[in-house]
Amino acid sequence: MPKEYKTPKLDELEKGPWPSFVKEIKLAAKKSEMSNDLLGQLEQSYNEKLGHWKHGGIVGVMGYGGGVIGRYSDLPDKYPSVSHFHTIRVNQPSGWFYTSDALRTICDIWEKHGSGLTNMHGSTGDMVFLGTTTDHLEPVFKDLTEAGWDLGGSGSDMRTPSCCVGPGRCEWACYDTLQRCYDITMRYQDELHRPAFPYKWKFKFAGCPNDCVASIARADISVIGTWKDDIRVDADQVKTYADEGLDIFNDVVLNCPAKCMRYDGEKKEISIDNKDCRRCMHCINVMPKALRPGVEQGATILIGAKAPIVEGALLSSVLIPFLDIDDEEEFEAFCDLIEEMQDVWCEEGKNRERVGEFIQRVGMGNFLEAVGVEPIPEMVAYPRDNPYVFYEDFYEDEDE
Amino acid sequence: MADAAPQRITDIGPPDFQQFLPPVVKANYGKWKYHEIVEPGVMVHVAESGDELYTIRAGSPRLLAIDTIRFYADLADKYCDGHLRFTSRHNVEFLTTKKENVAKIRAEIEANGNPVGGMGRSITSIVHTQGWVHCHSAATDASGVVKAVMDEVIDYFKEEKLPAKCRIALACCLNMCGAVHCSDIAILGIHRKPPRIDHKNLDKICEIPNLSASCPTAAIRPATVEGMPSVEVIEEQCMYCANCFTVCPAMPIADPENDGVSIWVGGKVSNARSEPQFSKLAIPFIPNNPPRWPEVTEAIVKIIEVWAANARPYERMGEWIERVGWPRFFKLTGIPFEKEHIDDFKHAGLSFKRSAHLTHEA
């Protein structure tokens, strides 16, 4: 018989209208002693205001260095079933589309081999299996791969790429996020499973500048859909929005960051000076029936985002203003550039130095030179405002 | 080799997403024309072909038992020909071409305790980390704080009554699994005491050069302590980031009385109107107060209410603050402005007010 824990603190979190994670743990605890001991340990954490997990050790499946995060309780005698409580990251399908049968297969595998608790999904995008023991790792991996699934990334490797819903269900997708996310994932399986980088490397694919996967905040390579030509305007639909009461002047025109829109209130007509349009998406977001991105579509490639650890947080910055990434040749060139950048970073980067931090340390100009990309004004918000310029070549006296 | 073991399957990658797409998605892939939110939490996408796809979005606790996933699967079988998806913010979405199924799905998923909403000018599910449920470096719990906050703001999830969307995220330490640093409201677990050094074991389990190099402020120096190779920490240089603990378990930093959460506001990742920006510090420290963190929920509700009452339509938290100025933000929210709010890390001067653009009251 499993121990029955009194959990007065956690029980408080079963109350209230938002769905409760405590209910989920209790549900799993009916079938799993692991989840039951998790409940006991978590209640203790709530009493002590202190976590009780130890640092991960090196655990994994044969031949992989990533995908499993070792986790051990620091109270193994008290909560023996969570003495080993490793996490498994399972690479999600592009766009998080599933069939019910696929989900049931996943659930059955996890019922057999672990706590029955998951995250749908982890922040990076993987399905997360929370809690299993070392001796179950090979068996769960075998069952997963036989059913067509594989592990995601962890540690200093290429992390599991993720993408927005894209052309699957969004009219704003300016390239095929689902396909390109899948292509990159398949192309770099070795980099994903066998950590050989200075630190993690993340790809995120967003179909438009709304960036529903937060690529600009956290991906080493952010691929953000955009377009080159004019915003498509359906004049009749503009009139309909006006007739239905949308305040086009205040809510749309005045919010345009480029001030490139005009609105004729009498005729209920919008005009856009597209050469000044910054592709911010606001007007399109507000009037999706009337305005659409142009048809010459592609993506802006940005580099270097990360969270604060170690040297401070960074947003990605522009590397390639426009790339027709759906085009196979341009996609190949993109992959070549990625590999070139990774080579330079692997060669010169320090331990636990993300590529964004590496660029900060060596200088963007030097980085561009090393990877063979020409500097262009699109890469900066403004040129430098200090005179501390490094020159490698200058005339010595004898040159004169 | 006749007796070779069966081939071990590796490096197959995820299943091709194509096999999971609903037929209507396959038929209209890349040919969607527009969408509209028809009621809170329900939108319809209309394709150039005229086909319609209804999406019902429901909140979930992210931490799910397999029985709950099976319930989602059963619901998808019943109403969606077995198709469903999840969003980048942990919501579950049921996809159907049958308008008449919308109300039925809503009824059943709500009966299971999952609210429908999180679209448009709303607060959607909180992106968060593992916390005390599963992480070794957590300075606070994640799921518990999130549950407590969402219980308070659930009406903003279920209805579209805010000026714009409001994205809340939580990270239980500075490693920030997830993009909390660009959120309208970020809840961030922090430590406030330098690491304790386990001199006896440090040299056995850690590489001292790596450990020294891990410190962003160079506060960790190699030292011999009682004849053993170890390190010393220059405590006044430590800002408790815990990167040392990540590379060396002999540097524990968690501390019940000094750990807690900080609140950050005004970040965004979308390019709409204004450029993406980081969240900025609103409240430096609130002690951990499980199980419901009432001081945290109260502060967040206050910030949301002040923004909602004062922002113009479509103005995100950060855009509103940018327009009215930070002095007004602190005044209206009643949050005291303290020394900790003024940056003193690298390039701190960039955040100082370097103009006379100030509002004044006569």
mmCIF file with all atom_site columns, N, CA and C in Angstrom, chain A residues 173-223:
data_model
loop_
_atom_site.group_PDB
_atom_site.id
_atom_site.type_symbol
_atom_site.label_atom_id
_atom_site.label_alt_id
_atom_site.label_comp_id
_atom_site.label_asym_id
_atom_site.label_entity_id
_atom_site.label_seq_id
_atom_site.pdbx_PDB_ins_code
_atom_site.Cartn_x
_atom_site.Cartn_y
_atom_site.Cartn_z
_atom_site.occupancy
_atom_site.B_iso_or_equiv
_atom_site.pdbx_formal_charge
_atom_site.auth_seq_id
_atom_site.auth_comp_id
_atom_site.auth_asym_id
_atom_site.auth_atom_id
_atom_site.pdbx_PDB_model_num
ATOM 1   N N  . ALA A 1 173 ? 0.849  33.446 -42.112 1.00 0.00 ? 173 ALA A N  1
ATOM 2   C CA . ALA A 1 173 ? 2.119  32.733 -42.252 1.00 0.00 ? 173 ALA A CA 1
ATOM 3   C C  . ALA A 1 173 ? 2.781  33.111 -43.569 1.00 0.00 ? 173 ALA A C  1
ATOM 4   N N  . CYS A 1 174 ? 3.962  33.708 -43.489 1.00 0.00 ? 174 CYS A N  1
ATOM 5   C CA . CYS A 1 174 ? 4.644  34.180 -44.698 1.00 0.00 ? 174 CYS A CA 1
ATOM 6   C C  . CYS A 1 174 ? 5.628  33.145 -45.250 1.00 0.00 ? 174 CYS A C  1
ATOM 7   N N  . TYR A 1 175 ? 5.777  32.042 -44.558 1.00 0.00 ? 175 TYR A N  1
ATOM 8   C CA . TYR A 1 175 ? 6.528  30.899 -45.101 1.00 0.00 ? 175 TYR A CA 1
ATOM 9   C C  . TYR A 1 175 ? 6.026  29.664 -44.368 1.00 0.00 ? 175 TYR A C  1
ATOM 10  N N  . ASP A 1 176 ? 6.509  28.498 -44.779 1.00 0.00 ? 176 ASP A N  1
ATOM 11  C CA . ASP A 1 176 ? 5.998  27.250 -44.210 1.00 0.00 ? 176 ASP A CA 1
ATOM 12  C C  . ASP A 1 176 ? 6.764  26.903 -42.938 1.00 0.00 ? 176 ASP A C  1
ATOM 13  N N  . THR A 1 177 ? 6.315  27.494 -41.818 1.00 0.00 ? 177 THR A N  1
ATOM 14  C CA . THR A 1 177 ? 6.998  27.279 -40.534 1.00 0.00 ? 177 THR A CA 1
ATOM 15  C C  . THR A 1 177 ? 7.033  25.806 -40.151 1.00 0.00 ? 177 THR A C  1
ATOM 16  N N  . LEU A 1 178 ? 5.904  25.120 -40.381 1.00 0.00 ? 178 LEU A N  1
ATOM 17  C CA . LEU A 1 178 ? 5.804  23.713 -39.964 1.00 0.00 ? 178 LEU A CA 1
ATOM 18  C C  . LEU A 1 178 ? 6.830  22.863 -40.704 1.00 0.00 ? 178 LEU A C  1
ATOM 19  N N  . GLN A 1 179 ? 6.918  23.105 -42.014 1.00 0.00 ? 179 GLN A N  1
ATOM 20  C CA . GLN A 1 179 ? 7.832  22.306 -42.837 1.00 0.00 ? 179 GLN A CA 1
ATOM 21  C C  . GLN A 1 179 ? 9.287  22.642 -42.527 1.00 0.00 ? 179 GLN A C  1
ATOM 22  N N  . ARG A 1 180 ? 9.599  23.931 -42.419 1.00 0.00 ? 180 ARG A N  1
ATOM 23  C CA . ARG A 1 180 ? 11.003 24.306 -42.190 1.00 0.00 ? 180 ARG A CA 1
ATOM 24  C C  . ARG A 1 180 ? 11.465 23.886 -40.795 1.00 0.00 ? 180 ARG A C  1
ATOM 25  N N  . CYS A 1 181 ? 10.574 23.928 -39.819 1.00 0.00 ? 181 CYS A N  1
ATOM 26  C CA . CYS A 1 181 ? 10.914 23.437 -38.475 1.00 0.00 ? 181 CYS A CA 1
ATOM 27  C C  . CYS A 1 181 ? 11.235 21.941 -38.547 1.00 0.00 ? 181 CYS A C  1
ATOM 28  N N  . TYR A 1 182 ? 10.397 21.217 -39.285 1.00 0.00 ? 182 TYR A N  1
ATOM 29  C CA . TYR A 1 182 ? 10.619 19.774 -39.452 1.00 0.00 ? 182 TYR A CA 1
ATOM 30  C C  . TYR A 1 182 ? 11.925 19.510 -40.207 1.00 0.00 ? 182 TYR A C  1
ATOM 31  N N  . ASP A 1 183 ? 12.157 20.267 -41.278 1.00 0.00 ? 183 ASP A N  1
ATOM 32  C CA . ASP A 1 183 ? 13.371 20.063 -42.082 1.00 0.00 ? 183 ASP A CA 1
ATOM 33  C C  . ASP A 1 183 ? 14.634 20.267 -41.250 1.00 0.00 ? 183 ASP A C  1
ATOM 34  N N  . ILE A 1 184 ? 14.657 21.353 -40.478 1.00 0.00 ? 184 ILE A N  1
ATOM 35  C CA . ILE A 1 184 ? 15.840 21.648 -39.655 1.00 0.00 ? 184 ILE A CA 1
ATOM 36  C C  . ILE A 1 184 ? 16.026 20.562 -38.593 1.00 0.00 ? 184 ILE A C  1
ATOM 37  N N  . THR A 1 185 ? 14.907 20.150 -37.991 1.00 0.00 ? 185 THR A N  1
ATOM 38  C CA . THR A 1 185 ? 14.983 19.101 -36.963 1.00 0.00 ? 185 THR A CA 1
ATOM 39  C C  . THR A 1 185 ? 15.569 17.823 -37.550 1.00 0.00 ? 185 THR A C  1
ATOM 40  N N  . MET A 1 186 ? 15.136 17.446 -38.729 1.00 0.00 ? 186 MET A N  1
ATOM 41  C CA . MET A 1 186 ? 15.592 16.193 -39.339 1.00 0.00 ? 186 MET A CA 1
ATOM 42  C C  . MET A 1 186 ? 17.039 16.312 -39.823 1.00 0.00 ? 186 MET A C  1
ATOM 43  N N  . ARG A 1 187 ? 17.383 17.473 -40.345 1.00 0.00 ? 187 ARG A N  1
ATOM 44  C CA . ARG A 1 187 ? 18.730 17.653 -40.887 1.00 0.00 ? 187 ARG A CA 1
ATOM 45  C C  . ARG A 1 187 ? 19.783 17.590 -39.787 1.00 0.00 ? 187 ARG A C  1
ATOM 46  N N  . TYR A 1 188 ? 19.431 18.109 -38.614 1.00 0.00 ? 188 TYR A N  1
ATOM 47  C CA . TYR A 1 188 ? 20.428 18.214 -37.545 1.00 0.00 ? 188 TYR A CA 1
ATOM 48  C C  . TYR A 1 188 ? 20.146 17.244 -36.389 1.00 0.00 ? 188 TYR A C  1
ATOM 49  N N  . GLN A 1 189 ? 19.761 16.028 -36.704 1.00 0.00 ? 189 GLN A N  1
ATOM 50  C CA . GLN A 1 189 ? 19.504 15.018 -35.665 1.00 0.00 ? 189 GLN A CA 1
ATOM 51  C C  . GLN A 1 189 ? 20.748 14.752 -34.811 1.00 0.00 ? 189 GLN A C  1
ATOM 52  N N  . ASP A 1 190 ? 21.890 14.710 -35.459 1.00 0.00 ? 190 ASP A N  1
ATOM 53  C CA . ASP A 1 190 ? 23.129 14.438 -34.715 1.00 0.00 ? 190 ASP A CA 1
ATOM 54  C C  . ASP A 1 190 ? 23.408 15.567 -33.723 1.00 0.00 ? 190 ASP A C  1
ATOM 55  N N  . GLU A 1 191 ? 23.285 16.818 -34.192 1.00 0.00 ? 191 GLU A N  1
ATOM 56  C CA . GLU A 1 191 ? 23.526 17.973 -33.328 1.00 0.00 ? 191 GLU A CA 1
ATOM 57  C C  . GLU A 1 191 ? 22.507 18.040 -32.191 1.00 0.00 ? 191 GLU A C  1
ATOM 58  N N  . LEU A 1 192 ? 21.298 17.523 -32.473 1.00 0.00 ? 192 LEU A N  1
ATOM 59  C CA . LEU A 1 192 ? 20.226 17.567 -31.484 1.00 0.00 ? 192 LEU A CA 1
ATOM 60  C C  . LEU A 1 192 ? 20.451 16.525 -30.372 1.00 0.00 ? 192 LEU A C  1
ATOM 61  N N  . HIS A 1 193 ? 20.971 15.381 -30.745 1.00 0.00 ? 193 HIS A N  1
ATOM 62  C CA . HIS A 1 193 ? 21.062 14.283 -29.775 1.00 0.00 ? 193 HIS A CA 1
ATOM 63  C C  . HIS A 1 193 ? 22.413 14.169 -29.091 1.00 0.00 ? 193 HIS A C  1
ATOM 64  N N  . ARG A 1 194 ? 23.450 14.789 -29.698 1.00 0.00 ? 194 ARG A N  1
ATOM 65  C CA . ARG A 1 194 ? 24.802 14.607 -29.139 1.00 0.00 ? 194 ARG A CA 1
ATOM 66  C C  . ARG A 1 194 ? 25.449 15.962 -28.882 1.00 0.00 ? 194 ARG A C  1
ATOM 67  N N  . PRO A 1 195 ? 25.380 16.422 -27.644 1.00 0.00 ? 195 PRO A N  1
ATOM 68  C CA . PRO A 1 195 ? 25.877 17.767 -27.319 1.00 0.00 ? 195 PRO A CA 1
ATOM 69  C C  . PRO A 1 195 ? 27.347 17.933 -27.667 1.00 0.00 ? 195 PRO A C  1
ATOM 70  N N  . ALA A 1 196 ? 27.651 18.864 -28.563 1.00 0.00 ? 196 ALA A N  1
ATOM 71  C CA . ALA A 1 196 ? 29.033 19.113 -28.957 1.00 0.00 ? 196 ALA A CA 1
ATOM 72  C C  . ALA A 1 196 ? 29.276 20.604 -29.138 1.00 0.00 ? 196 ALA A C  1
ATOM 73  N N  . PHE A 1 197 ? 28.344 21.421 -28.649 1.00 0.00 ? 197 PHE A N  1
ATOM 74  C CA . PHE A 1 197 ? 28.458 22.876 -28.786 1.00 0.00 ? 197 PHE A CA 1
ATOM 75  C C  . PHE A 1 197 ? 28.993 23.478 -27.486 1.00 0.00 ? 197 PHE A C  1
ATOM 76  N N  . PRO A 1 198 ? 29.420 24.758 -27.519 1.00 0.00 ? 198 PRO A N  1
ATOM 77  C CA . PRO A 1 198 ? 29.770 25.429 -26.266 1.00 0.00 ? 198 PRO A CA 1
ATOM 78  C C  . PRO A 1 198 ? 28.581 25.507 -25.302 1.00 0.00 ? 198 PRO A C  1
ATOM 79  N N  . TYR A 1 199 ? 27.393 25.693 -25.873 1.00 0.00 ? 199 TYR A N  1
ATOM 80  C CA . TYR A 1 199 ? 26.191 25.777 -25.042 1.00 0.00 ? 199 TYR A CA 1
ATOM 81  C C  . TYR A 1 199 ? 25.004 25.469 -25.948 1.00 0.00 ? 199 TYR A C  1
ATOM 82  N N  . LYS A 1 200 ? 23.779 25.728 -25.434 1.00 0.00 ? 200 LYS A N  1
ATOM 83  C CA . LYS A 1 200 ? 22.604 25.406 -26.235 1.00 0.00 ? 200 LYS A CA 1
ATOM 84  C C  . LYS A 1 200 ? 22.499 26.281 -27.486 1.00 0.00 ? 200 LYS A C  1
ATOM 85  N N  . TRP A 1 201 ? 21.763 25.781 -28.484 1.00 0.00 ? 201 TRP A N  1
ATOM 86  C CA . TRP A 1 201 ? 21.497 26.521 -29.719 1.00 0.00 ? 201 TRP A CA 1
ATOM 87  C C  . TRP A 1 201 ? 20.041 26.276 -30.072 1.00 0.00 ? 201 TRP A C  1
ATOM 88  N N  . LYS A 1 202 ? 19.241 27.358 -30.084 1.00 0.00 ? 202 LYS A N  1
ATOM 89  C CA . LYS A 1 202 ? 17.800 27.194 -30.324 1.00 0.00 ? 202 LYS A CA 1
ATOM 90  C C  . LYS A 1 202 ? 17.377 27.809 -31.656 1.00 0.00 ? 202 LYS A C  1
ATOM 91  N N  . PHE A 1 203 ? 16.493 27.103 -32.341 1.00 0.00 ? 203 PHE A N  1
ATOM 92  C CA . PHE A 1 203 ? 15.821 27.631 -33.536 1.00 0.00 ? 203 PHE A CA 1
ATOM 93  C C  . PHE A 1 203 ? 14.347 27.824 -33.210 1.00 0.00 ? 203 PHE A C  1
ATOM 94  N N  . LYS A 1 204 ? 13.794 28.974 -33.615 1.00 0.00 ? 204 LYS A N  1
ATOM 95  C CA . LYS A 1 204 ? 12.345 29.112 -33.519 1.00 0.00 ? 204 LYS A CA 1
ATOM 96  C C  . LYS A 1 204 ? 11.824 29.752 -34.804 1.00 0.00 ? 204 LYS A C  1
ATOM 97  N N  . PHE A 1 205 ? 10.729 29.191 -35.284 1.00 0.00 ? 205 PHE A N  1
ATOM 98  C CA . PHE A 1 205 ? 10.165 29.606 -36.565 1.00 0.00 ? 205 PHE A CA 1
ATOM 99  C C  . PHE A 1 205 ? 8.804  30.261 -36.358 1.00 0.00 ? 205 PHE A C  1
ATOM 100 N N  . ALA A 1 206 ? 8.737  31.573 -36.581 1.00 0.00 ? 206 ALA A N  1
ATOM 101 C CA . ALA A 1 206 ? 7.490  32.321 -36.459 1.00 0.00 ? 206 ALA A CA 1
ATOM 102 C C  . ALA A 1 206 ? 7.064  32.760 -37.855 1.00 0.00 ? 206 ALA A C  1
ATOM 103 N N  . GLY A 1 207 ? 5.794  32.583 -38.172 1.00 0.00 ? 207 GLY A N  1
ATOM 104 C CA . GLY A 1 207 ? 5.334  32.831 -39.531 1.00 0.00 ? 207 GLY A CA 1
ATOM 105 C C  . GLY A 1 207 ? 5.162  34.288 -39.896 1.00 0.00 ? 207 GLY A C  1
ATOM 106 N N  . CYS A 1 208 ? 5.047  35.164 -38.888 1.00 0.00 ? 208 CYS A N  1
ATOM 107 C CA . CYS A 1 208 ? 4.858  36.582 -39.166 1.00 0.00 ? 208 CYS A CA 1
ATOM 108 C C  . CYS A 1 208 ? 5.420  37.388 -38.015 1.00 0.00 ? 208 CYS A C  1
ATOM 109 N N  . PRO A 1 209 ? 5.472  38.717 -38.144 1.00 0.00 ? 209 PRO A N  1
ATOM 110 C CA . PRO A 1 209 ? 6.078  39.534 -37.078 1.00 0.00 ? 209 PRO A CA 1
ATOM 111 C C  . PRO A 1 209 ? 5.328  39.536 -35.748 1.00 0.00 ? 209 PRO A C  1
ATOM 112 N N  . ASN A 1 210 ? 4.156  38.898 -35.658 1.00 0.00 ? 210 ASN A N  1
ATOM 113 C CA . ASN A 1 210 ? 3.526  38.757 -34.344 1.00 0.00 ? 210 ASN A CA 1
ATOM 114 C C  . ASN A 1 210 ? 4.308  37.789 -33.459 1.00 0.00 ? 210 ASN A C  1
ATOM 115 N N  . ASP A 1 211 ? 5.080  36.932 -34.059 1.00 0.00 ? 211 ASP A N  1
ATOM 116 C CA . ASP A 1 211 ? 6.032  36.068 -33.344 1.00 0.00 ? 211 ASP A CA 1
ATOM 117 C C  . ASP A 1 211 ? 5.386  35.272 -32.198 1.00 0.00 ? 211 ASP A C  1
ATOM 118 N N  . CYS A 1 212 ? 4.430  34.428 -32.543 1.00 0.00 ? 212 CYS A N  1
ATOM 119 C CA . CYS A 1 212 ? 3.695  33.646 -31.539 1.00 0.00 ? 212 CYS A CA 1
ATOM 120 C C  . CYS A 1 212 ? 4.561  32.603 -30.830 1.00 0.00 ? 212 CYS A C  1
ATOM 121 N N  . VAL A 1 213 ? 5.783  32.354 -31.272 1.00 0.00 ? 213 VAL A N  1
ATOM 122 C CA . VAL A 1 213 ? 6.650  31.442 -30.519 1.00 0.00 ? 213 VAL A CA 1
ATOM 123 C C  . VAL A 1 213 ? 7.763  32.200 -29.784 1.00 0.00 ? 213 VAL A C  1
ATOM 124 N N  . ALA A 1 214 ? 7.618  33.530 -29.682 1.00 0.00 ? 214 ALA A N  1
ATOM 125 C CA . ALA A 1 214 ? 8.577  34.336 -28.917 1.00 0.00 ? 214 ALA A CA 1
ATOM 126 C C  . ALA A 1 214 ? 10.009 34.101 -29.379 1.00 0.00 ? 214 ALA A C  1
ATOM 127 N N  . SER A 1 215 ? 10.178 33.949 -30.687 1.00 0.00 ? 215 SER A N  1
ATOM 128 C CA . SER A 1 215 ? 11.507 33.604 -31.195 1.00 0.00 ? 215 SER A CA 1
ATOM 129 C C  . SER A 1 215 ? 12.524 34.702 -30.913 1.00 0.00 ? 215 SER A C  1
ATOM 130 N N  . ILE A 1 216 ? 12.089 35.956 -30.994 1.00 0.00 ? 216 ILE A N  1
ATOM 131 C CA . ILE A 1 216 ? 13.057 37.054 -30.859 1.00 0.00 ? 216 ILE A CA 1
ATOM 132 C C  . ILE A 1 216 ? 13.587 37.164 -29.438 1.00 0.00 ? 216 ILE A C  1
ATOM 133 N N  . ALA A 1 217 ? 12.873 36.572 -28.482 1.00 0.00 ? 217 ALA A N  1
ATOM 134 C CA . ALA A 1 217 ? 13.292 36.669 -27.080 1.00 0.00 ? 217 ALA A CA 1
ATOM 135 C C  . ALA A 1 217 ? 14.183 35.518 -26.651 1.00 0.00 ? 217 ALA A C  1
ATOM 136 N N  . ARG A 1 218 ? 14.161 34.393 -27.379 1.00 0.00 ? 218 ARG A N  1
ATOM 137 C CA . ARG A 1 218 ? 14.829 33.230 -26.794 1.00 0.00 ? 218 ARG A CA 1
ATOM 138 C C  . ARG A 1 218 ? 15.527 32.312 -27.778 1.00 0.00 ? 218 ARG A C  1
ATOM 139 N N  . ALA A 1 219 ? 15.460 32.600 -29.073 1.00 0.00 ? 219 ALA A N  1
ATOM 140 C CA . ALA A 1 219 ? 16.088 31.688 -30.026 1.00 0.00 ? 219 ALA A CA 1
ATOM 141 C C  . ALA A 1 219 ? 17.430 32.246 -30.496 1.00 0.00 ? 219 ALA A C  1
ATOM 142 N N  . ASP A 1 220 ? 18.424 31.373 -30.574 1.00 0.00 ? 220 ASP A N  1
ATOM 143 C CA . ASP A 1 220 ? 19.710 31.789 -31.132 1.00 0.00 ? 220 ASP A CA 1
ATOM 144 C C  . ASP A 1 220 ? 19.532 32.165 -32.596 1.00 0.00 ? 220 ASP A C  1
ATOM 145 N N  . ILE A 1 221 ? 18.646 31.431 -33.282 1.00 0.00 ? 221 ILE A N  1
ATOM 146 C CA . ILE A 1 221 ? 18.256 31.814 -34.630 1.00 0.00 ? 221 ILE A CA 1
ATOM 147 C C  . ILE A 1 221 ? 16.741 31.987 -34.655 1.00 0.00 ? 221 ILE A C  1
ATOM 148 N N  . SER A 1 222 ? 16.310 33.226 -34.858 1.00 0.00 ? 222 SER A N  1
ATOM 149 C CA . SER A 1 222 ? 14.879 33.537 -34.938 1.00 0.00 ? 222 SER A CA 1
ATOM 150 C C  . SER A 1 222 ? 14.536 33.733 -36.408 1.00 0.00 ? 222 SER A C  1
ATOM 151 N N  . VAL A 1 223 ? 13.580 32.960 -36.886 1.00 0.00 ? 223 VAL A N  1
ATOM 152 C CA . VAL A 1 223 ? 13.157 33.079 -38.280 1.00 0.00 ? 223 VAL A CA 1
ATOM 153 C C  . VAL A 1 223 ? 11.739 33.650 -38.259 1.00 0.00 ? 223 VAL A C  1
#
